[in-house]
mmCIF file of C-alpha atoms in Angstrom:
data_model
loop_
_atom_site.group_PDB
_atom_site.id
_atom_site.type_symbol
_atom_site.label_atom_id
_atom_site.label_comp_id
_atom_site.label_asym_id
_atom_site.label_seq_id
_atom_site.Cartn_x
_atom_site.Cartn_y
_atom_site.Cartn_z
ATOM 1 C CA MET A 1 0.243 -0.026 0.158
ATOM 2 C CA ALA A 2 2.996 2.734 0.818
ATOM 3 C CA MET A 3 4.507 1.432 -2.398
ATOM 4 C CA LEU A 4 0.683 2.420 -4.438
ATOM 5 C CA LYS A 5 1.121 5.828 -2.419
ATOM 6 C CA ARG A 6 4.718 6.727 -3.274
ATOM 7 C CA THR A 7 3.800 5.444 -7.063
ATOM 8 C CA LEU A 8 0.659 7.658 -7.103
ATOM 9 C CA ALA A 9 2.484 11.078 -5.231
ATOM 10 C CA ALA A 10 5.293 10.501 -7.874
ATOM 11 C CA VAL A 11 2.672 10.304 -11.490
ATOM 12 C CA LEU A 12 1.016 13.516 -9.958
ATOM 13 C CA ALA A 13 4.164 15.072 -9.441
ATOM 14 C CA ALA A 14 4.926 14.673 -12.651
ATOM 15 C CA CYS A 15 1.793 15.642 -14.264
ATOM 16 C CA ALA A 16 2.218 19.019 -12.062
ATOM 17 C CA VAL A 17 5.593 19.342 -13.605
ATOM 18 C CA SER A 18 3.975 18.818 -17.107
ATOM 19 C CA ALA A 19 1.535 21.184 -16.299
ATOM 20 C CA ALA A 20 3.445 23.703 -14.858
ATOM 21 C CA ALA A 21 6.122 23.733 -18.037
ATOM 22 C CA ALA A 22 2.995 23.780 -20.671
ATOM 23 C CA ALA A 23 1.623 27.111 -18.705
ATOM 24 C CA GLU A 24 4.872 28.758 -19.195
ATOM 25 C CA VAL A 25 5.153 28.419 -22.962
ATOM 26 C CA GLY A 26 2.609 30.686 -23.713
ATOM 27 C CA GLU A 27 0.407 30.790 -27.097
ATOM 28 C CA LEU A 28 3.119 29.698 -29.840
ATOM 29 C CA VAL A 29 2.720 31.086 -33.275
ATOM 30 C CA VAL A 30 4.626 29.954 -36.393
ATOM 31 C CA ILE A 31 6.062 33.017 -38.067
ATOM 32 C CA VAL A 32 6.881 34.561 -41.728
ATOM 33 C CA SER A 33 8.737 37.833 -42.657
ATOM 34 C CA ALA A 34 5.945 41.123 -42.727
ATOM 35 C CA ARG A 35 7.354 40.874 -46.716
ATOM 36 C CA THR A 36 6.204 37.407 -47.458
ATOM 37 C CA PRO A 37 3.119 37.677 -49.117
ATOM 38 C CA LEU A 38 1.474 34.356 -46.963
ATOM 39 C CA THR A 39 -1.178 34.748 -44.864
ATOM 40 C CA MET A 40 -1.976 31.527 -43.431
ATOM 41 C CA LEU A 41 -0.771 27.908 -43.105
ATOM 42 C CA ARG A 42 -2.356 24.492 -42.184
ATOM 43 C CA THR A 43 -0.775 22.582 -39.081
ATOM 44 C CA ASP A 44 0.233 19.739 -41.334
ATOM 45 C CA GLN A 45 1.695 22.078 -43.730
ATOM 46 C CA ALA A 46 3.681 23.301 -40.947
ATOM 47 C CA ALA A 47 4.439 19.965 -40.189
ATOM 48 C CA GLY A 48 5.971 19.259 -43.524
ATOM 49 C CA ILE A 49 8.581 22.338 -43.003
ATOM 50 C CA PHE A 50 9.243 21.702 -40.130
ATOM 51 C CA LEU A 51 9.602 18.030 -40.815
ATOM 52 C CA GLY A 52 11.776 18.207 -44.165
ATOM 53 C CA GLU A 53 8.862 16.960 -46.084
ATOM 54 C CA SER A 54 8.639 20.031 -47.852
ATOM 55 C CA TYR A 55 10.555 23.122 -48.587
ATOM 56 C CA SER A 56 8.104 24.954 -50.035
ATOM 57 C CA LEU A 57 5.326 27.460 -48.878
ATOM 58 C CA PRO A 58 1.858 27.252 -50.121
ATOM 59 C CA ASP A 59 2.148 30.352 -52.641
ATOM 60 C CA GLY A 60 5.205 28.469 -54.046
ATOM 61 C CA GLY A 61 7.741 30.442 -52.154
ATOM 62 C CA GLU A 62 10.441 28.666 -50.502
ATOM 63 C CA ALA A 63 10.157 27.713 -47.143
ATOM 64 C CA VAL A 64 13.475 27.246 -44.484
ATOM 65 C CA ALA A 65 12.671 25.981 -41.334
ATOM 66 C CA LEU A 66 14.055 27.688 -37.965
ATOM 67 C CA ASP A 67 13.693 25.568 -34.978
ATOM 68 C CA GLN A 68 13.991 26.780 -31.228
ATOM 69 C CA SER A 69 17.609 25.649 -29.732
ATOM 70 C CA VAL A 70 17.045 21.640 -28.485
ATOM 71 C CA GLY A 71 15.920 21.279 -24.766
ATOM 72 C CA SER A 72 13.572 24.434 -25.336
ATOM 73 C CA PRO A 73 10.372 24.171 -23.688
ATOM 74 C CA LEU A 74 8.804 25.993 -26.557
ATOM 75 C CA ARG A 75 10.421 23.818 -28.861
ATOM 76 C CA ASP A 76 9.117 20.790 -26.547
ATOM 77 C CA GLU A 77 5.713 21.770 -27.627
ATOM 78 C CA PHE A 78 6.134 23.226 -30.643
ATOM 79 C CA TYR A 79 6.923 19.549 -31.885
ATOM 80 C CA ARG A 80 3.871 17.926 -30.047
ATOM 81 C CA LYS A 81 0.990 20.278 -31.072
ATOM 82 C CA VAL A 82 2.347 20.027 -34.619
ATOM 83 C CA ALA A 83 4.030 16.815 -35.216
ATOM 84 C CA HIS A 84 2.563 15.113 -32.425
ATOM 85 C CA ARG A 85 5.705 13.969 -31.137
ATOM 86 C CA SER A 86 8.161 13.771 -28.383
ATOM 87 C CA PRO A 87 11.470 14.985 -27.823
ATOM 88 C CA ALA A 88 12.813 11.626 -27.806
ATOM 89 C CA LEU A 89 10.350 10.839 -30.989
ATOM 90 C CA MET A 90 11.946 13.850 -32.198
ATOM 91 C CA LYS A 91 15.808 12.960 -31.719
ATOM 92 C CA ALA A 92 14.808 9.961 -33.351
ATOM 93 C CA TYR A 93 13.267 10.550 -35.997
ATOM 94 C CA TRP A 94 16.387 12.805 -37.494
ATOM 95 C CA THR A 95 18.648 10.246 -36.686
ATOM 96 C CA LYS A 96 16.582 7.840 -38.721
ATOM 97 C CA MET A 97 17.024 11.339 -41.483
ATOM 98 C CA ILE A 98 20.498 12.193 -41.335
ATOM 99 C CA PHE A 99 21.503 8.778 -41.314
ATOM 100 C CA THR A 100 19.493 7.955 -44.460
ATOM 101 C CA GLY A 101 20.655 10.903 -46.231
ATOM 102 C CA ARG A 102 16.934 11.879 -46.809
ATOM 103 C CA GLY A 103 17.030 14.903 -44.486
ATOM 104 C CA GLN A 104 18.733 17.353 -42.354
ATOM 105 C CA PRO A 105 16.994 18.815 -39.111
ATOM 106 C CA PRO A 106 16.354 22.804 -38.884
ATOM 107 C CA ARG A 107 18.923 25.469 -38.402
ATOM 108 C CA GLU A 108 18.359 26.310 -34.790
ATOM 109 C CA ALA A 109 18.230 29.999 -32.829
ATOM 110 C CA PRO A 110 18.227 30.608 -29.399
ATOM 111 C CA SER A 111 15.485 32.545 -28.348
ATOM 112 C CA SER A 112 12.252 33.688 -29.645
ATOM 113 C CA ALA A 113 13.648 37.064 -30.349
ATOM 114 C CA ALA A 114 16.716 35.004 -32.922
ATOM 115 C CA VAL A 115 14.368 33.549 -34.393
ATOM 116 C CA ARG A 116 12.132 36.823 -34.949
ATOM 117 C CA ARG A 117 15.227 38.655 -36.200
ATOM 118 C CA LEU A 118 16.652 35.895 -38.390
ATOM 119 C CA VAL A 119 12.664 35.540 -40.111
ATOM 120 C CA ALA A 120 12.286 39.256 -40.693
ATOM 121 C CA ASP A 121 15.295 39.695 -42.013
ATOM 122 C CA ASN A 122 14.406 36.415 -44.792
ATOM 123 C CA PRO A 123 11.441 36.280 -46.432
ATOM 124 C CA GLY A 124 11.554 32.538 -46.847
ATOM 125 C CA MET A 125 12.235 31.534 -43.456
ATOM 126 C CA VAL A 126 9.754 29.997 -41.179
ATOM 127 C CA GLY A 127 9.416 29.784 -37.533
ATOM 128 C CA TYR A 128 7.623 29.643 -34.434
ATOM 129 C CA ILE A 129 8.407 31.866 -31.115
ATOM 130 C CA GLU A 130 5.415 33.011 -28.042
ATOM 131 C CA ARG A 131 2.608 35.642 -29.450
ATOM 132 C CA ALA A 132 3.922 37.688 -26.646
ATOM 133 C CA ALA A 133 7.571 37.929 -28.913
ATOM 134 C CA LEU A 134 5.824 39.517 -32.026
ATOM 135 C CA ASP A 135 6.631 42.258 -33.636
ATOM 136 C CA PRO A 136 5.574 44.052 -36.599
ATOM 137 C CA THR A 137 8.543 42.677 -38.675
ATOM 138 C CA VAL A 138 6.891 39.319 -38.697
ATOM 139 C CA ARG A 139 3.405 38.038 -39.522
ATOM 140 C CA PRO A 140 1.974 35.047 -37.873
ATOM 141 C CA VAL A 141 0.172 32.398 -40.121
ATOM 142 C CA LEU A 142 -0.663 29.860 -37.630
ATOM 143 C CA VAL A 143 -1.479 30.095 -33.883
ATOM 144 C CA LEU A 144 -0.993 26.771 -32.233
ATOM 145 C CA LYS A 145 -3.210 26.623 -28.864
#
């Protein structure tokens, strides 16, 4: 009985930590440069771009994915919502893609501000940031709730 109580307590603590981490992330938005004509992106289109399955935007323009750093709560939440994959599954996915020569993971930036700056300066880039980090240099094309 004591072991069951400890196990239950550990599970509840893990759930609380998970919920707290998710609450810290806030609302994520997929962004493009304000100079890009694209106004909307579907979740499956974003997944294709970030999983290396598509290299073009729906309007035919070039799409270059820009990730947050490995281990970032934003990155983990983004891939859970867009690709329905955990960090471990994403690591396995890119390991396989690299090993088979079918792709390379997206370039990384260390923060939402860095992602925003790079996307703003490069009309072909697609990134994701917290909604609170938006400014007029980028355009949100997908809101992830």
